[in-house]
Tab-separated table of C-alpha atoms in Angstrom:
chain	number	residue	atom	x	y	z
L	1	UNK	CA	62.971	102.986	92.739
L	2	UNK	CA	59.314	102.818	91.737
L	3	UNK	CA	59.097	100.236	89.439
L	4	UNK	CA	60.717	97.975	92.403
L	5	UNK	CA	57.873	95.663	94.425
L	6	UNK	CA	58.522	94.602	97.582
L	7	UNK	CA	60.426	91.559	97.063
L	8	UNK	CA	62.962	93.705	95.299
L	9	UNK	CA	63.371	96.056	98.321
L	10	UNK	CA	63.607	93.017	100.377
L	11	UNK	CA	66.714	91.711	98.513
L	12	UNK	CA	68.297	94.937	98.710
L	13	UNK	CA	67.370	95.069	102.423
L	14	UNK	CA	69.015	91.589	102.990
L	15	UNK	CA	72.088	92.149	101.357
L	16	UNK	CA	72.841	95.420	102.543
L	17	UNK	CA	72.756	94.183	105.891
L	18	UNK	CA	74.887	91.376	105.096
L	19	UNK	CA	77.317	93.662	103.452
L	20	UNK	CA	77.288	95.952	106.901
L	21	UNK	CA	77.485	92.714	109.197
L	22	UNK	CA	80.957	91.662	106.809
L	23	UNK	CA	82.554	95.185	107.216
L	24	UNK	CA	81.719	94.893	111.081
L	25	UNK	CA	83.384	91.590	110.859
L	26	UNK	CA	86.500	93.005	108.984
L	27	UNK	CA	86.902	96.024	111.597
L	28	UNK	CA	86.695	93.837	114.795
L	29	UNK	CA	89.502	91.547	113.148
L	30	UNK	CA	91.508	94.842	112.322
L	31	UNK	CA	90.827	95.927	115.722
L	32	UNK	CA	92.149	92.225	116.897
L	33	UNK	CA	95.537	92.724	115.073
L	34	UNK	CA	96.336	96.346	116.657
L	35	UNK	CA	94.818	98.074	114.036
L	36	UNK	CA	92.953	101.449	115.610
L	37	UNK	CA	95.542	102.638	117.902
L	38	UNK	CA	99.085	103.591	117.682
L	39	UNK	CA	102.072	101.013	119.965
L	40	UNK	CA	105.382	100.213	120.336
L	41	UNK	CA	107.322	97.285	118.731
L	42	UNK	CA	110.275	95.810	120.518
L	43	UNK	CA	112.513	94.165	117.947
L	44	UNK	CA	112.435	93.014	114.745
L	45	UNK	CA	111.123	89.623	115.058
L	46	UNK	CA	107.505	91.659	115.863
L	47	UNK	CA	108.392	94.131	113.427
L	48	UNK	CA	108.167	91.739	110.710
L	49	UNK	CA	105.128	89.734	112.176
L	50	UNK	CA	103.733	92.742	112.258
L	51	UNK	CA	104.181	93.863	108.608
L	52	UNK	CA	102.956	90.553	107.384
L	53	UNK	CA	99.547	90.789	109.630
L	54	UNK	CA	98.866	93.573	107.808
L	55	UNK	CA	98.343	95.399	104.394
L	56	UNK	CA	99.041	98.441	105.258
L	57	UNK	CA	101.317	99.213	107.884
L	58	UNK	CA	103.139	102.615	108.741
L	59	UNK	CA	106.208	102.446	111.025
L	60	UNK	CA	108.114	105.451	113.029
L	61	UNK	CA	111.914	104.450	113.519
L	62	UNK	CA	112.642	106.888	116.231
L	63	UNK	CA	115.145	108.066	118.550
L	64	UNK	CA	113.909	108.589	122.228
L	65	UNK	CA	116.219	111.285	122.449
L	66	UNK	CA	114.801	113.385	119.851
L	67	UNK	CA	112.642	115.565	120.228
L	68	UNK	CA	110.850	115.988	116.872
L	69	UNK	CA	110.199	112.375	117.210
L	70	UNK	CA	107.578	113.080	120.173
L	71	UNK	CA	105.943	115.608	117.443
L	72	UNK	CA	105.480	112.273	115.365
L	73	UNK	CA	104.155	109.917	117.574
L	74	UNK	CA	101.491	112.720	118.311
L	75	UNK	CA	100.660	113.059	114.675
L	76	UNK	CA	100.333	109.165	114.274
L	77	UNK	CA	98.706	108.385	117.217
L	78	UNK	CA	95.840	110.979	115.414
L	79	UNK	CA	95.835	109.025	112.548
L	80	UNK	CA	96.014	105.294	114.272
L	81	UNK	CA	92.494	106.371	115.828
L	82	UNK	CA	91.194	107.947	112.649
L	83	UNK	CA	92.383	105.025	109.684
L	84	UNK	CA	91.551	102.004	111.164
L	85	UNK	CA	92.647	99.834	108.242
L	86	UNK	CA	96.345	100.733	108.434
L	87	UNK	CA	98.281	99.850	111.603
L	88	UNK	CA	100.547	102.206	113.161
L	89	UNK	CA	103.591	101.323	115.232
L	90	UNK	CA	106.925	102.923	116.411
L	91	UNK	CA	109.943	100.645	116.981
L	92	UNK	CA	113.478	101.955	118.605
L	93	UNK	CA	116.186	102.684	116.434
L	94	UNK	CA	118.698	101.772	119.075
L	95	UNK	CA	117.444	98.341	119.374
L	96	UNK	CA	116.737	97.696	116.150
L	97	UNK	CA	120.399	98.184	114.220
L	98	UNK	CA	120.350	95.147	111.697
L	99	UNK	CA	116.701	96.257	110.635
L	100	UNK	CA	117.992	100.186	110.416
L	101	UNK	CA	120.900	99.271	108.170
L	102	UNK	CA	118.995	96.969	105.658
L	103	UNK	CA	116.412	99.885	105.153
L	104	UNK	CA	118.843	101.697	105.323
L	105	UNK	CA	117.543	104.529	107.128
L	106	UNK	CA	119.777	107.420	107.896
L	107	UNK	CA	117.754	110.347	109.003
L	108	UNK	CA	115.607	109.755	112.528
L	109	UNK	CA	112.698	110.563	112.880
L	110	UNK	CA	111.841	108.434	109.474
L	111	UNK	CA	108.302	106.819	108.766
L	112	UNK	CA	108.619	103.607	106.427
L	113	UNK	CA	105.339	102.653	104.605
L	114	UNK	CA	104.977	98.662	103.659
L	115	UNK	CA	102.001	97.751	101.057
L	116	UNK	CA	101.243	94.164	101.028
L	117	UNK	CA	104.458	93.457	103.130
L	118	UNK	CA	106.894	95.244	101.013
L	119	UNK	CA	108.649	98.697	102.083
L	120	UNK	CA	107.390	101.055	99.163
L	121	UNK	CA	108.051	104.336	101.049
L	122	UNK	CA	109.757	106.666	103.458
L	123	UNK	CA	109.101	109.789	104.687
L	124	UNK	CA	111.942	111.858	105.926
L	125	UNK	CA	109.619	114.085	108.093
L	126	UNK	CA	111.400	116.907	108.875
L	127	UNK	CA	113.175	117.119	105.484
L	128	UNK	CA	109.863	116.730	103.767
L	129	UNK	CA	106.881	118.498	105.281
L	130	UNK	CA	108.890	121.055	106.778
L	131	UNK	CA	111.980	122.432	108.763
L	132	UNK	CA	110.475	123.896	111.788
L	133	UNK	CA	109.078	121.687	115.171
L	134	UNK	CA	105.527	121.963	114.369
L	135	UNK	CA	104.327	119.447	111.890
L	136	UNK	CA	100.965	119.219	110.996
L	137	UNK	CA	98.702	116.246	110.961
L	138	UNK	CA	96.771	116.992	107.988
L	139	UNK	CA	100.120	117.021	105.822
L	140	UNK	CA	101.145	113.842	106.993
L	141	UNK	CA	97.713	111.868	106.527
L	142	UNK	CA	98.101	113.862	102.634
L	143	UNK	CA	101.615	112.372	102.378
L	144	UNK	CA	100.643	109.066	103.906
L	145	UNK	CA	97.377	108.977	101.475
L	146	UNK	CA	99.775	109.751	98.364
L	147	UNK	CA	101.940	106.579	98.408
L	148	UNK	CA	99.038	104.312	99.637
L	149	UNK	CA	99.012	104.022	103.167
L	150	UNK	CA	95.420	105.823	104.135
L	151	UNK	CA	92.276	106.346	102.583
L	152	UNK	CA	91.026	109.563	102.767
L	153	UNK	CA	87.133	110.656	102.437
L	154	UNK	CA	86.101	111.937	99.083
L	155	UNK	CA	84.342	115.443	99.547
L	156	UNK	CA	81.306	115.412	97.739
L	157	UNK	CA	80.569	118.833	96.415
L	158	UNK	CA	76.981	119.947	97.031
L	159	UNK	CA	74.332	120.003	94.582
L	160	UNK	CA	73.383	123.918	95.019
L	161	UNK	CA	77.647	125.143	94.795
L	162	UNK	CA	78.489	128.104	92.846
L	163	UNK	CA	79.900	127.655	89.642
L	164	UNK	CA	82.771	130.411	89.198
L	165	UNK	CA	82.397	131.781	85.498
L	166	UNK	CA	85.383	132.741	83.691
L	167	UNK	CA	86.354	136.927	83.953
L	168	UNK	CA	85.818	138.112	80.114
L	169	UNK	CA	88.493	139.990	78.702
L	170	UNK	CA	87.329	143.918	78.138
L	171	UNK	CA	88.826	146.370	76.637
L	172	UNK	CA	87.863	150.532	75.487
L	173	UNK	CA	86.716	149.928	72.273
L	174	UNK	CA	85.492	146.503	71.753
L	175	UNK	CA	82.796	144.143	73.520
L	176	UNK	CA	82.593	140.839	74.369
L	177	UNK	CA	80.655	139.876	70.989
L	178	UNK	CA	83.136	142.239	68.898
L	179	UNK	CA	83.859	140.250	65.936
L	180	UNK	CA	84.698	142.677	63.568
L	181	UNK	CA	87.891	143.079	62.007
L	182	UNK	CA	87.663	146.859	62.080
L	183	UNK	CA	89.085	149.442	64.088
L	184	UNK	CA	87.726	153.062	63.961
């Protein structure tokens, strides 16, 4: 950084900015497309218009009857605020039979993941992250980050962290620096 003069720092200056005012641009036209929040599809005419708009795109088939699929929409609706470029949307399972048999999805409440418009995943919630009612957001957005679907933050470690040192093996009679061959 010292050798640079003040043209240099200007360039950086100006394309940062431009770089900031292109990522703006890109979250206001995910924001456009229903990116950022967490809705209701009615058939599969949108469902499919839907998967196209978008790269990534998470989908809850659910049953209105179900319980456990109220625990899901709470978790997504989380995670549609928090990963703004993958959209989030629940469609019916009642209303949407042809689209239910051709992913052939048996199991409700079921989350289908599509990558660049192509079904790559489902998550069986209940069967995968756990029996009981209580399912926990952080172990969906892991699940969801695995196959694709979100982002999540890399943790930087700090600069001052302990460093954990391996435990040495002791015994009676020898040291850590025992080399010899020898017993006594």
């Amino acid at each position: 950084m010292n050798s640079l003069d003040s043209d240099d720092l200007e360039e950086i200056r100006r394309k940062r900015i431009a770089d900031m005012r292109k990522a703006q641009q890109q979250k206001q036209e995910l924001l456009s497309n229903g990116h950022g929040k967490y809705e209701e599809l009615a058939d599969e005419r949108e469902f499919f218009e839907a998967a196209k708009k978008s790269a990534k795109f998470v989908c809850h088939f659910y049953d209105p009857a179900v319980f456990r699929c109220k625990v899901v929409d709470k978790c997504l609706e989380k995670l549609a605020a928090k990963h703004i470029p993958t959209r989030f949307v629940k469609i019916n399972a009642e209303k949407v039979q042809f689209l239910i048999k051709r992913l052939n999805i048996r199991i409700i409440p079921t989350i289908g993941i599509s990558l660049d418009s192509k079904m790559v995943d489902y998550i069986r919630v209940f069967e995968e992250l756990g029996k009981s009612d209580d399912v926990k957001v952080d172990d969906l957005e892991k699940r969801l980050a695995n196959c694709g679907a979100l982002e999540l933050p890399k943790i930087a470690k700090p600069k001052n962290a302990l460093k954990t040192v391996p435990k040495q093996q002791k015994s009676i009679r020898s040291s850590a620096k025992d080399e010899s061959d020898e017993d006594w």
